[in-house]
Every structure is written in structure tokens, then in C-alpha cells.
Short mmCIF file of C-alpha atoms and ligand atoms in Angstrom, two decimals:
data_model
loop_
_atom_site.label_atom_id
_atom_site.label_comp_id
_atom_site.label_asym_id
_atom_site.label_seq_id
_atom_site.Cartn_x
_atom_site.Cartn_y
_atom_site.Cartn_z
CA MET A 1 -0.54 -45.35 -7.76
CA ASP A 2 1.49 -45.63 -10.99
CA SER A 3 5.24 -45.11 -10.99
CA SER A 4 5.11 -41.55 -12.37
CA ALA A 5 2.63 -40.53 -9.64
CA ASN A 6 4.93 -42.18 -7.11
CA ALA A 7 7.92 -40.32 -8.45
CA HIS A 8 5.98 -37.04 -8.28
CA THR A 9 4.95 -37.66 -4.67
CA GLU A 10 8.56 -38.42 -3.81
CA PHE A 11 9.70 -35.28 -5.64
CA THR A 12 7.24 -32.97 -3.82
CA GLY A 13 7.81 -34.85 -0.54
CA GLU A 14 11.51 -34.13 -0.76
CA ILE A 15 10.87 -30.41 -1.44
CA LEU A 16 8.42 -30.30 1.48
CA ARG A 17 11.02 -31.82 3.79
CA ARG A 18 13.62 -29.28 2.74
CA ILE A 19 11.17 -26.44 3.40
CA GLN A 20 10.31 -27.85 6.83
CA GLN A 21 14.01 -28.19 7.64
CA ARG A 22 14.43 -24.60 6.40
CA ASN A 23 17.07 -25.85 4.06
CA ILE A 24 16.07 -23.54 1.20
CA THR A 25 17.27 -20.32 -0.36
CA VAL A 26 14.59 -17.67 -0.76
CA GLY A 27 14.65 -15.07 -3.53
CA VAL A 28 12.64 -11.84 -3.41
CA ILE A 29 12.22 -9.79 -6.57
CA GLY A 30 11.29 -6.18 -5.75
CA LEU A 31 12.61 -4.81 -2.46
CA GLY A 32 9.99 -2.19 -1.64
CA TYR A 33 7.33 -1.86 1.07
CA VAL A 34 6.31 -5.51 0.53
CA GLY A 35 9.50 -7.24 -0.59
CA LEU A 36 12.04 -5.86 1.87
CA PRO A 37 10.14 -6.76 5.07
CA LEU A 38 9.56 -10.24 3.60
CA ALA A 39 13.24 -10.71 2.75
CA VAL A 40 14.37 -9.53 6.19
CA GLU A 41 11.79 -11.75 7.90
CA PHE A 42 13.02 -14.90 6.12
CA ALA A 43 16.66 -14.00 6.76
CA ARG A 44 15.91 -13.51 10.46
CA LYS A 45 14.47 -17.03 10.52
CA GLY A 46 17.91 -18.26 9.52
CA LEU A 47 17.33 -18.80 5.80
CA GLN A 48 19.59 -17.65 3.00
CA VAL A 49 17.83 -14.81 1.17
CA ILE A 50 18.69 -13.18 -2.14
CA GLY A 51 16.90 -9.88 -2.75
CA ILE A 52 16.81 -8.59 -6.32
CA ASP A 53 15.83 -5.10 -7.41
CA ILE A 54 16.38 -3.04 -10.56
CA ASP A 55 16.93 0.05 -8.42
CA GLU A 56 20.70 0.04 -7.87
CA ARG A 57 20.41 2.81 -5.25
CA LYS A 58 18.30 0.53 -3.06
CA ILE A 59 20.83 -2.28 -3.44
CA GLU A 60 23.73 0.03 -2.59
CA SER A 61 21.86 1.40 0.37
CA LEU A 62 21.08 -2.07 1.77
CA ARG A 63 24.66 -3.23 1.25
CA ARG A 64 25.82 -0.23 3.29
CA GLY A 65 23.44 -1.37 6.01
CA ALA A 66 21.06 1.54 5.39
CA ASN A 67 17.39 0.62 5.49
CA TYR A 68 14.78 2.71 3.64
CA ILE A 69 11.51 1.03 4.69
CA GLN A 70 9.89 2.39 7.84
CA ASP A 71 8.35 -0.93 8.91
CA VAL A 72 11.74 -2.67 8.86
CA SER A 73 13.96 -2.11 11.87
CA ASP A 74 17.30 -0.55 10.87
CA ALA A 75 19.09 -2.93 13.21
CA HIS A 76 17.40 -6.01 11.71
CA ALA A 77 18.16 -4.95 8.13
CA ARG A 78 21.82 -4.25 8.97
CA GLU A 79 22.15 -7.45 10.99
CA VAL A 80 20.94 -9.76 8.18
CA VAL A 81 23.12 -8.05 5.56
CA GLU A 82 26.20 -8.11 7.79
CA SER A 83 25.69 -11.75 8.75
CA GLY A 84 25.50 -12.67 5.05
CA ALA A 85 21.99 -14.14 5.45
CA PHE A 86 20.55 -11.51 3.14
CA SER A 87 22.28 -10.61 -0.13
CA PRO A 88 20.77 -7.64 -1.97
CA THR A 89 21.67 -7.61 -5.67
CA ALA A 90 20.61 -6.31 -9.07
CA ASP A 91 21.83 -9.52 -10.70
CA PHE A 92 18.87 -11.63 -11.85
CA SER A 93 21.07 -14.63 -12.61
CA ARG A 94 21.04 -15.26 -8.86
CA CYS A 95 17.45 -16.45 -9.30
CA GLY A 96 19.14 -19.70 -10.29
CA GLU A 97 20.39 -20.12 -6.69
CA CYS A 98 16.89 -19.82 -5.23
CA ASP A 99 14.50 -22.61 -4.28
CA VAL A 100 11.66 -20.16 -3.83
CA ILE A 101 11.11 -16.81 -5.53
CA PHE A 102 8.62 -14.21 -4.35
CA ILE A 103 7.68 -11.54 -6.89
CA CYS A 104 6.82 -8.27 -5.12
CA VAL A 105 7.00 -5.64 -7.85
CA PRO A 106 4.66 -2.65 -8.30
CA THR A 107 1.33 -2.87 -10.11
CA PRO A 108 0.51 0.74 -10.97
CA PHE A 109 -2.06 2.03 -13.41
CA THR A 110 -1.56 3.96 -16.63
CA VAL A 111 -2.65 7.59 -17.13
CA ASN A 112 -5.99 6.18 -18.27
CA LYS A 113 -6.18 4.08 -15.10
CA ASP A 114 -5.76 0.78 -16.90
CA PRO A 115 -3.63 -1.89 -15.17
CA ASP A 116 0.10 -1.85 -15.88
CA ILE A 117 1.46 -5.32 -15.16
CA SER A 118 4.71 -4.71 -17.05
CA HIS A 119 6.80 -5.06 -13.86
CA ILE A 120 5.27 -8.50 -13.23
CA VAL A 121 5.89 -9.53 -16.83
CA ASP A 122 9.51 -8.28 -16.72
CA SER A 123 10.18 -10.14 -13.46
CA ALA A 124 8.60 -13.33 -14.80
CA LYS A 125 10.81 -13.11 -17.91
CA GLU A 126 13.92 -12.80 -15.75
CA ALA A 127 12.84 -15.63 -13.45
CA ALA A 128 12.05 -17.80 -16.50
CA LYS A 129 15.66 -17.54 -17.72
CA PHE A 130 16.85 -19.28 -14.55
CA LEU A 131 13.86 -21.48 -13.76
CA LYS A 132 14.94 -24.85 -12.42
CA ARG A 133 13.23 -28.09 -11.51
CA GLY A 134 11.55 -27.99 -8.13
CA GLN A 135 11.61 -24.19 -7.89
CA ILE A 136 8.59 -22.48 -6.29
CA ILE A 137 7.48 -19.12 -7.70
CA ILE A 138 5.05 -17.06 -5.62
CA LEU A 139 3.54 -13.87 -7.04
CA LYS A 140 2.59 -11.33 -4.36
CA SER A 141 1.86 -8.18 -6.36
CA THR A 142 -1.81 -7.23 -6.27
CA THR A 143 -3.39 -7.80 -9.67
CA PHE A 144 -6.52 -8.86 -11.54
CA PRO A 145 -7.76 -12.49 -11.53
CA GLY A 146 -6.06 -14.58 -14.18
CA THR A 147 -2.69 -12.78 -14.08
CA THR A 148 -0.83 -15.77 -12.63
CA GLU A 149 -2.34 -18.28 -15.04
CA ARG A 150 -2.63 -16.18 -18.19
CA HIS A 151 0.37 -13.85 -17.93
CA VAL A 152 2.98 -15.38 -15.62
CA GLN A 153 2.62 -19.13 -16.22
CA PRO A 154 3.06 -18.98 -20.04
CA ILE A 155 6.25 -16.92 -19.64
CA LEU A 156 7.70 -19.34 -17.09
CA GLU A 157 6.81 -22.31 -19.27
CA GLN A 158 8.44 -21.10 -22.46
CA GLY A 159 11.35 -23.42 -21.74
CA GLY A 160 9.03 -26.44 -21.55
CA MET A 161 8.65 -26.90 -17.78
CA LYS A 162 5.15 -27.48 -16.40
CA ALA A 163 3.67 -25.99 -13.23
CA GLY A 164 2.78 -28.63 -10.68
CA SER A 165 5.11 -31.25 -12.09
CA ASP A 166 8.46 -29.57 -12.89
CA TYR A 167 8.17 -26.37 -10.92
CA PHE A 168 5.47 -24.83 -8.68
CA LEU A 169 3.54 -21.59 -9.12
CA ALA A 170 1.15 -19.80 -6.77
CA PHE A 171 -0.38 -16.43 -6.04
CA SER A 172 -0.32 -15.19 -2.45
CA PRO A 173 -1.42 -11.60 -1.90
CA GLU A 174 0.28 -9.32 0.58
CA ARG A 175 -1.67 -7.89 3.51
CA ILE A 176 0.99 -5.70 5.07
CA ASP A 177 -0.43 -2.49 6.53
CA PRO A 178 2.49 -0.04 6.79
CA GLY A 179 2.59 1.68 10.15
CA ASN A 180 0.29 -0.88 11.83
CA LYS A 181 1.85 -1.80 15.17
CA THR A 182 -0.60 -4.63 15.96
CA TRP A 183 -0.77 -6.58 12.73
CA HIS A 184 2.54 -7.46 11.15
CA THR A 185 3.84 -10.13 8.77
CA GLY A 186 4.00 -12.88 11.39
CA ASN A 187 0.49 -12.59 12.83
CA THR A 188 -1.50 -11.54 9.75
CA PRO A 189 -3.05 -14.60 8.05
CA ILE A 190 -2.53 -14.88 4.31
CA VAL A 191 -4.21 -16.74 1.45
CA VAL A 192 -2.34 -18.93 -1.04
CA GLY A 193 -3.77 -20.22 -4.32
CA GLY A 194 -1.60 -22.48 -6.48
CA ILE A 195 -1.95 -23.65 -10.06
CA THR A 196 -2.22 -27.25 -8.78
CA LYS A 197 -2.76 -28.80 -5.37
CA SER A 198 0.95 -29.42 -4.91
CA CYS A 199 1.72 -25.82 -5.92
CA THR A 200 -0.64 -24.63 -3.16
CA GLU A 201 0.74 -27.05 -0.57
CA LEU A 202 4.37 -26.17 -1.18
CA ALA A 203 3.73 -22.40 -1.34
CA CYS A 204 1.70 -22.64 1.90
CA GLU A 205 4.56 -24.47 3.61
CA VAL A 206 7.08 -21.82 2.57
CA ASN A 207 4.86 -19.08 3.98
CA ARG A 208 4.40 -21.00 7.25
CA ILE A 209 8.07 -20.37 8.01
CA ILE A 210 7.24 -16.74 8.76
CA ILE A 211 3.44 -16.60 9.07
CA GLU A 212 1.35 -18.24 11.80
CA ARG A 213 -1.79 -18.89 9.74
CA VAL A 214 -1.82 -19.67 6.04
CA ILE A 215 -5.11 -20.32 4.24
CA PRO A 216 -5.09 -22.41 1.05
CA ALA A 217 -7.36 -21.33 -1.82
CA SER A 218 -8.43 -23.54 -4.70
CA SER A 219 -6.76 -21.45 -7.43
CA PRO A 220 -4.59 -18.37 -8.01
CA SER A 221 -7.67 -16.54 -9.33
CA VAL A 222 -9.49 -16.96 -6.01
CA ALA A 223 -6.49 -15.49 -4.19
CA GLU A 224 -6.14 -12.66 -6.73
CA MET A 225 -9.84 -11.85 -6.47
CA GLU A 226 -10.02 -12.03 -2.68
CA LYS A 227 -7.24 -9.44 -2.42
CA LEU A 228 -9.18 -7.11 -4.69
CA LEU A 229 -12.34 -7.74 -2.67
CA GLU A 230 -10.48 -6.70 0.53
CA ASN A 231 -9.38 -3.43 -1.00
CA ILE A 232 -12.62 -2.70 -2.83
CA PHE A 233 -14.49 -3.33 0.43
CA ARG A 234 -12.44 -0.56 2.02
CA SER A 235 -12.78 1.77 -0.93
CA VAL A 236 -16.57 1.37 -1.08
CA ASN A 237 -17.06 1.84 2.66
CA ILE A 238 -14.78 4.87 2.80
CA ALA A 239 -16.69 6.33 -0.16
CA LEU A 240 -19.96 5.77 1.68
CA VAL A 241 -18.85 7.81 4.72
CA ASN A 242 -17.23 10.41 2.49
CA GLU A 243 -20.54 10.92 0.74
CA LEU A 244 -22.42 11.00 4.04
CA ALA A 245 -19.87 13.50 5.42
CA GLN A 246 -20.80 15.89 2.62
CA LEU A 247 -24.48 15.35 3.31
CA CYS A 248 -23.90 15.91 7.04
CA ASP A 249 -22.20 19.21 6.24
CA ARG A 250 -25.42 20.30 4.54
CA ILE A 251 -27.88 19.07 7.14
CA GLY A 252 -25.94 20.11 10.22
CA VAL A 253 -25.10 16.70 11.66
CA ASN A 254 -21.65 15.58 12.77
CA ILE A 255 -20.65 12.48 10.74
CA TRP A 256 -17.90 11.52 13.19
CA GLU A 257 -20.39 11.31 16.03
CA VAL A 258 -22.77 9.40 13.75
CA VAL A 259 -20.12 6.78 12.88
CA ASP A 260 -19.06 6.40 16.53
CA ALA A 261 -22.69 6.00 17.57
CA ALA A 262 -23.27 3.36 14.87
CA ALA A 263 -20.09 1.57 15.92
CA THR A 264 -21.63 0.80 19.33
CA LYS A 265 -23.65 -1.90 17.55
CA PRO A 266 -21.77 -5.07 18.48
CA PHE A 267 -22.50 -6.89 15.21
CA GLY A 268 -23.07 -6.11 11.55
CA PHE A 269 -21.30 -2.74 11.51
CA MET A 270 -17.68 -1.78 11.04
CA PRO A 271 -16.69 1.88 11.38
CA PHE A 272 -15.04 3.73 8.50
CA TYR A 273 -14.22 7.42 8.70
CA PRO A 274 -14.25 10.21 6.14
CA GLY A 275 -11.17 12.15 5.05
CA PRO A 276 -9.59 14.20 2.28
CA GLY A 277 -9.51 11.21 -0.09
CA ILE A 278 -7.67 7.94 -0.42
CA GLY A 279 -4.09 7.34 -1.49
CA GLY A 280 -1.23 4.87 -1.36
CA HIS A 281 -0.40 2.10 -3.77
CA CYS A 282 -3.40 -0.11 -2.99
CA ILE A 283 -6.88 1.15 -2.23
CA LEU A 284 -6.87 3.82 -4.89
CA ILE A 285 -5.39 1.69 -7.67
CA ASP A 286 -6.53 -1.90 -7.09
CA PRO A 287 -10.27 -1.41 -7.70
CA TYR A 288 -9.41 -0.17 -11.19
CA TYR A 289 -7.70 -3.50 -11.90
CA LEU A 290 -11.02 -5.26 -11.46
CA SER A 291 -13.18 -2.72 -13.27
CA TRP A 292 -10.79 -2.87 -16.25
CA MET A 293 -11.03 -6.63 -16.30
CA ALA A 294 -14.81 -6.58 -15.92
CA ARG A 295 -15.09 -4.49 -19.10
CA GLU A 296 -13.48 -7.35 -21.03
CA HIS A 297 -16.46 -9.43 -19.90
CA ASP A 298 -19.09 -6.77 -20.80
CA PHE A 299 -19.65 -6.13 -17.12
CA VAL A 300 -19.78 -2.77 -15.37
CA THR A 301 -18.60 -2.73 -11.75
CA ASN A 302 -20.92 0.02 -10.53
CA PHE A 303 -19.82 -0.02 -6.90
CA ILE A 304 -16.16 0.36 -7.82
CA THR A 305 -16.81 3.21 -10.23
CA LEU A 306 -19.08 5.07 -7.86
CA ALA A 307 -16.70 4.63 -4.89
CA ALA A 308 -13.78 5.91 -6.96
CA GLU A 309 -15.84 8.90 -8.08
CA VAL A 310 -16.73 9.87 -4.49
CA ASN A 311 -13.27 9.23 -3.04
CA GLU A 312 -11.51 11.09 -5.83
CA SER A 313 -13.86 14.05 -5.38
CA MET A 314 -12.75 14.53 -1.75
CA PRO A 315 -9.62 16.61 -2.44
CA PHE A 316 -11.89 18.90 -4.50
CA TYR A 317 -14.26 19.11 -1.54
CA VAL A 318 -11.37 20.02 0.77
CA ARG A 319 -10.22 22.62 -1.75
CA SER A 320 -13.68 24.20 -1.61
CA MET A 321 -13.57 24.18 2.22
CA ILE A 322 -10.24 26.03 2.07
CA VAL A 323 -11.47 28.55 -0.51
CA HIS A 324 -14.59 29.14 1.59
CA ALA A 325 -12.50 29.68 4.74
CA ILE A 326 -10.28 32.19 2.92
CA ALA A 327 -13.35 34.02 1.62
CA GLU A 328 -14.51 34.55 5.19
CA ARG A 329 -11.30 36.36 6.07
CA PRO A 330 -10.21 39.81 5.04
CA ILE A 331 -7.65 38.59 2.53
CA ALA A 332 -7.58 38.23 -1.22
CA LEU A 333 -7.79 34.61 -2.35
CA LYS A 334 -4.51 34.66 -4.21
CA LYS A 335 -2.66 36.30 -1.31
CA ALA A 336 -3.72 33.71 1.26
CA LYS A 337 -0.96 31.75 2.98
CA VAL A 338 -1.92 28.12 3.42
CA LEU A 339 -0.05 25.59 5.54
CA LEU A 340 -0.74 21.89 4.92
CA LEU A 341 0.02 19.63 7.86
CA GLY A 342 0.86 16.13 6.66
CA MET A 343 1.68 15.12 3.08
CA ALA A 344 1.84 11.33 3.47
CA PHE A 345 -1.27 9.47 2.35
CA LYS A 346 -2.03 8.29 5.88
CA ARG A 347 -1.01 8.71 9.49
CA ASP A 348 2.56 7.96 10.60
CA VAL A 349 3.84 6.61 7.28
CA ASP A 350 6.40 8.02 4.85
CA ASP A 351 4.47 6.93 1.74
CA LEU A 352 3.48 9.79 -0.55
CA ARG A 353 2.11 7.76 -3.42
CA HIS A 354 -1.20 9.21 -4.70
CA SER A 355 -1.58 11.16 -1.47
CA PRO A 356 -4.77 13.27 -1.36
CA ALA A 357 -2.73 16.04 0.31
CA LEU A 358 -0.72 16.36 -2.90
CA LYS A 359 -3.92 16.64 -4.90
CA VAL A 360 -5.27 19.33 -2.55
CA ALA A 361 -2.02 21.31 -2.99
CA GLU A 362 -2.17 20.97 -6.77
CA LEU A 363 -5.79 22.16 -6.85
CA LEU A 364 -4.97 25.20 -4.70
CA ILE A 365 -2.08 26.13 -6.97
CA ALA A 366 -4.35 25.74 -10.01
CA ASP A 367 -6.73 28.22 -8.31
CA GLY A 368 -3.89 30.72 -7.97
CA ILE A 369 -3.39 30.07 -4.25
CA THR A 370 0.33 29.60 -4.68
CA ASN A 371 1.46 30.66 -1.23
CA ILE A 372 1.50 27.13 0.10
CA SER A 373 3.89 25.47 2.50
CA TYR A 374 3.74 22.12 4.18
CA TYR A 375 5.08 20.35 7.22
CA ASP A 376 5.56 16.59 7.36
CA PRO A 377 8.35 15.01 9.39
CA TYR A 378 8.14 11.90 7.17
CA ILE A 379 8.27 13.70 3.81
CA PRO A 380 11.24 16.09 3.67
CA VAL A 381 10.80 16.92 0.00
CA THR A 382 8.14 16.45 -2.66
CA ARG A 383 6.99 17.57 -6.09
CA ILE A 384 3.73 19.47 -6.32
CA GLY A 385 3.00 19.83 -10.02
CA ASP A 386 6.21 21.32 -11.42
CA ARG A 387 7.31 22.75 -8.06
CA THR A 388 9.82 21.13 -5.75
CA GLU A 389 8.69 21.74 -2.18
CA TYR A 390 10.57 21.13 1.05
CA SER A 391 8.89 20.48 4.35
CA LEU A 392 9.18 23.21 6.96
CA GLN A 393 11.76 22.18 9.55
CA GLU A 394 9.27 22.52 12.39
CA ILE A 395 5.94 24.03 13.28
CA SER A 396 6.13 26.65 15.95
CA PRO A 397 3.50 29.12 17.18
CA GLU A 398 5.23 31.77 14.99
CA VAL A 399 5.04 29.58 11.87
CA LEU A 400 1.37 28.84 12.51
CA ARG A 401 0.54 32.50 13.09
CA SER A 402 2.28 33.48 9.87
CA HIS A 403 -0.29 31.48 7.85
CA ASP A 404 -3.91 32.40 7.20
CA ILE A 405 -5.24 28.85 6.95
CA VAL A 406 -3.82 25.67 8.46
CA VAL A 407 -5.13 22.41 7.00
CA ILE A 408 -4.69 19.05 8.74
CA THR A 409 -4.40 16.83 5.70
CA THR A 410 -2.72 13.89 7.48
CA ASP A 411 -3.19 13.27 11.19
CA HIS A 412 0.32 12.21 12.20
CA SER A 413 0.39 11.25 15.85
CA THR A 414 3.49 13.39 16.48
CA PHE A 415 1.62 16.63 15.77
CA ASP A 416 0.80 18.74 18.79
CA TYR A 417 -2.84 19.54 18.05
CA ASP A 418 -3.28 21.70 21.16
CA MET A 419 -0.42 23.92 20.04
CA ILE A 420 -1.69 23.93 16.45
CA THR A 421 -5.22 25.03 17.30
CA ALA A 422 -4.07 27.51 19.94
CA ASN A 423 -1.86 29.37 17.48
CA SER A 424 -3.65 29.20 14.14
CA GLY A 425 -6.17 31.62 12.68
CA VAL A 426 -8.29 28.89 11.10
CA VAL A 427 -7.69 25.14 11.26
CA ILE A 428 -9.38 22.98 8.64
CA ASP A 429 -9.41 19.50 10.09
CA THR A 430 -10.04 16.82 7.47
CA ARG A 431 -9.29 13.90 9.85
CA ASN A 432 -10.99 14.82 13.13
CA ALA A 433 -7.53 15.06 14.66
CA CYS A 434 -8.68 17.88 16.95
CA ARG A 435 -11.61 15.96 18.42
CA HIS A 436 -10.32 16.50 21.97
CA ILE A 437 -9.96 20.29 21.68
CA ALA A 438 -12.57 22.09 23.75
CA ASP A 439 -12.35 25.56 22.17
CA ARG A 440 -13.52 24.86 18.63
CA SER A 441 -14.06 28.47 17.60
CA ASN A 442 -11.33 28.37 14.92
CA ILE A 443 -11.74 24.73 13.83
CA VAL A 444 -13.57 23.82 10.64
CA LEU A 445 -14.11 20.06 10.67
CA LEU A 446 -14.91 18.10 7.53
CA GLY A 447 -18.35 16.53 8.00
CA ASP A 448 -19.07 18.58 11.12
CA GLY A 449 -22.32 19.97 9.86
CA LYS A 450 -21.32 23.54 10.71
N1 NAD B 501 2.67 -1.10 0.01
C1 NAD B 501 1.70 -1.80 0.56
O1 NAD B 501 1.26 -1.49 1.64
C2 NAD B 501 1.10 -3.01 -0.15
C3 NAD B 501 0.22 -3.83 0.55
C4 NAD B 501 -0.32 -4.94 -0.06
C5 NAD B 501 0.01 -5.21 -1.38
N2 NAD B 501 0.85 -4.39 -2.06
C6 NAD B 501 1.18 -4.73 -3.44
O2 NAD B 501 2.50 -5.24 -3.49
C7 NAD B 501 3.14 -4.86 -4.71
C8 NAD B 501 4.42 -4.12 -4.42
O3 NAD B 501 4.10 -2.92 -3.75
P1 NAD B 501 5.19 -2.09 -2.95
O4 NAD B 501 4.41 -1.10 -2.16
O5 NAD B 501 6.14 -2.99 -2.26
O6 NAD B 501 5.93 -1.35 -4.15
P2 NAD B 501 7.33 -0.56 -4.06
O7 NAD B 501 7.31 0.42 -5.18
O8 NAD B 501 7.55 -0.07 -2.67
O9 NAD B 501 8.42 -1.67 -4.33
C9 NAD B 501 8.54 -2.36 -5.53
C10 NAD B 501 10.01 -2.59 -5.82
O10 NAD B 501 10.09 -3.34 -7.03
C11 NAD B 501 11.20 -2.86 -7.79
N3 NAD B 501 10.99 -3.27 -9.17
C12 NAD B 501 10.19 -2.73 -10.11
N4 NAD B 501 10.25 -3.44 -11.24
C13 NAD B 501 11.13 -4.46 -11.01
C14 NAD B 501 11.62 -5.53 -11.80
N5 NAD B 501 11.20 -5.71 -13.04
N6 NAD B 501 12.50 -6.35 -11.24
C15 NAD B 501 12.94 -6.18 -9.97
N7 NAD B 501 12.51 -5.19 -9.17
C16 NAD B 501 11.61 -4.34 -9.69
C17 NAD B 501 11.19 -1.36 -7.54
O11 NAD B 501 12.45 -0.81 -7.80
C18 NAD B 501 10.82 -1.31 -6.06
O12 NAD B 501 11.94 -1.32 -5.22
C19 NAD B 501 2.10 -4.05 -5.48
O13 NAD B 501 1.40 -4.90 -6.33
C20 NAD B 501 1.18 -3.56 -4.39
O14 NAD B 501 -0.11 -3.29 -4.86
C21 NAD B 501 1.44 -3.31 -1.47
#
């Protein structure tokens, strides 16, 4: 081994030792659903953590000890801020104090559904200003293959440092599933792909502080692509059952029973269930990142496009179920009073982003069915088109009876489905939340075949 290789081994060996001794300061850029739990987790392991966000309200809130992410315990967030282990700030110059920086900023799409990686680029530019020798930068935002190498690395290297020798760069996708009580940060394995072998090794070691199982990948692109595969896999399978649910409605077969029957096969089948559409910041958006990129390579991702088409048609399908149910009652369409139960994009979460319930509400309003209210204990207020809507304070038998149609758009576990079905004229169940109800005379179930 020549002397420069020796020096490099010593350099990385020293960093490795410091990580193993937990003698490092961790920075987290973007304190949202992904970044805040990560920051709190590292701080609870006894490390110094600096959390940076452009949203001053979030910083103020955290400094006051007020947590805004459901998956983070209020007590834990307060505890780490009060102890000084976690410093929330809007000051990017504090990147210079960090040995490791995780980038956890949003990756939305544009109105044309093209990727918008501007938040990643902005964060990389800020980090680049304070990049120092030995620093480890780990991108966590979901994005298309090549982002780390083609978009982040050149920005970080504008000052002349080189990944793998001066500083270390890796991509490590997030797998957090908000609201999941079984799988959390600590016990969910993650994949790490670095620009060089030492980038991967050091980024893996950092993650091992809070995660039991860390899987190295040979490059950032493999890690970027595997994350998209995970989400596209879900999108495609959900689309498949959504399509079959519509077919089942025509042929008089119950899709829910079909899926449960198929799920008795102990191998080669994984159940997915239909619903009013997909939402959130991941499964709806991420497939578009890959289909956009594929176009650059003259490649059409048929599965992705078809799955998106089916999933995005589901709110329209639910709208037609509602219109049909109104038509069967002695009321004029535009006079019908509709109550939507659940606005969040999935059960027991407070995330409204791209929620299919919102889309259903917008479609009803566009049809002139403007007498809409909603109840969601997690979403006190929302915008539906140009209307600001507030959740009902509670659902009582009187509230239910005062509506013509009640639609279960999100199956929160706190809803009392016995009370709901017992007191509603018609219940349109898009989630099979009322599966246990014996008297089904007023229940219209999506994919029920009736
Ligand atoms: N939410 C999930 O369940 C989930 C799961 C896996 C992966 N992801 C991915 O993780 C990434 C982050 O998602 P999220 O749900 O945490 O988003 P989020 O919107 O909840 O949080 C992102 C945070 O980044 C901040 N931010 C935006 N631009 C910034 C900048 N330039 N500098 C500093 N802060 C900035 C925002 O103010 C916000 O607080 C996305 O790429 C997403 O696809 C999310």
C-alpha cells in the first residue's frame, strides 16, 4: 500500500472510530415526517443533533417544546430540545459544526408531474458552503437514479473537494411508514449506496447507531432505484386490485372476499386492497420520477403509467358511486347533503397530502354537490378547491341523520362504525371498514359486486 492509500485508510479509520464512539455531531436538513423522527432518534442515542429547516414556524415550535409530527412522541421531542441534545435552527451555517448531514427535504412534482428536485439542490448548495474535510453527506429524499451523482455531487464539489477522499457522499432512502406501530426507524432495515466503498461504509456505520440492520448497495443509483421499485411495486399492485374491484362491481363478486381468499396461499401472493385512490407524498408521486427519467432514455414505463391511470381514476369512480346513490333517493342531486368521513390519505395519520378524499370532495363540488361536510379528528381544517373547510367537531347520530349520504373515505380506527351505519341513510364504504356489520341494507361497498 502506498503512503497516500495508507493516509486515506488512517483518515477513514479515524472517522469510523469516532462514529463507533458516537463522538459525532449529526445535522438533519428538513425537519418533516422523515427528518424530525431521525433527528430525535439520534439525539435520544446521546448524540449532538442540529436540525435545520427553512420553515421558521417549525423551528419556533420545536424550540418551545411543541412537536408537530404524529410519529414522534411529544415527550421525546421536548426532552431532547430541553436537554440541549437537539438544536433546531434555520441557520445553515451550523452545517459547519456537523460531522454528518442527512438531507430530508421534499421531492414533489410539478403541475405537469415532472420531478421537482429544487429542494435537494437548494439544500446541497447550502451544505456545500460549509462542507469540511471528513464530513459525511447522506441524501434521504426519494428521487430518480442519478440524482446523488449528477445533481448533488457536482454542487458539493464546486469548492474542489472529492467524494470518497475529502468528504463522503451516499444515498440512503427512507422507509418510514407513518402510523405503523410495528415497523419503526430502529427495526426497519435500510439500504445505503455510497459514491465510493468508503462512502458506503461510513454512511452505513452512521445509520447503525439507530438502525439494527443496514444493507450496503454498490452505488447511490442502486439505492435510489430500489426505493422507487418499492413504491412502484405498491402502486402497481394497488392499481391491479382497484381495477379488479371495478370489474367485480360489474360481475357481482366481492373483491374483498376474493383478496382474502387469495391471501390464504402461503407463498407467492401478497394481499393489496382497493380504495378511493392513493395519496401521500410517496406512492402517488415517486413513480412519476422514474417515468420522467425513462423518457430521457426513450423508454416508456408502461406499468407505471397504467397503474397511475387506474389509481387516479378511483376518486372519479367513488364520485360516480355517490352520484348513483343520490339518484336512488328522492332528492335533487344539487340539494344532497354529503358527509365525508376521513380526509387524511390513509388510516390514523394526519397527512393530507394528495389525499383521494380531497379529490372526491373537489369532484362533487364541480358537479354542483356543494353541500359537503367532513369529519376527521386528525385534520381540523383544509382547503377544498377555493373553499376553506373545517372538520365537524364530532359525529353524533343527529349529525349522521342530517346528511343524505355518508362516505367512508378514510377508515380511521377511532370511528365507531356501528354507530355510523346504524344512524346513516346510506353509507358508501370505500375501505371495507364496515366489514363486521351484519345489517348491510344501507351499506354500499366499493368492489362489493352489488
Ligand atoms: N413522509 C413519508 O412517509 C416518507 C417516507 C419515505 C420517504 N419520504 C421522502 O422523504 C422526503 C421528505 O419527505 P417528508 O414527508 O419528510 O416531507 P415534509 O414536507 O414533511 O418535510 C420536509 C421538510 O423540509 C423542509 N425544507 C424544504 N426545503 C428545504 C430546504 N431547502 N432546506 C431546509 N429545509 C427545507 C420543509 O420546510 C419541511 O419541513 C421526500 O423525498 C419523501 O418522498 C417520505
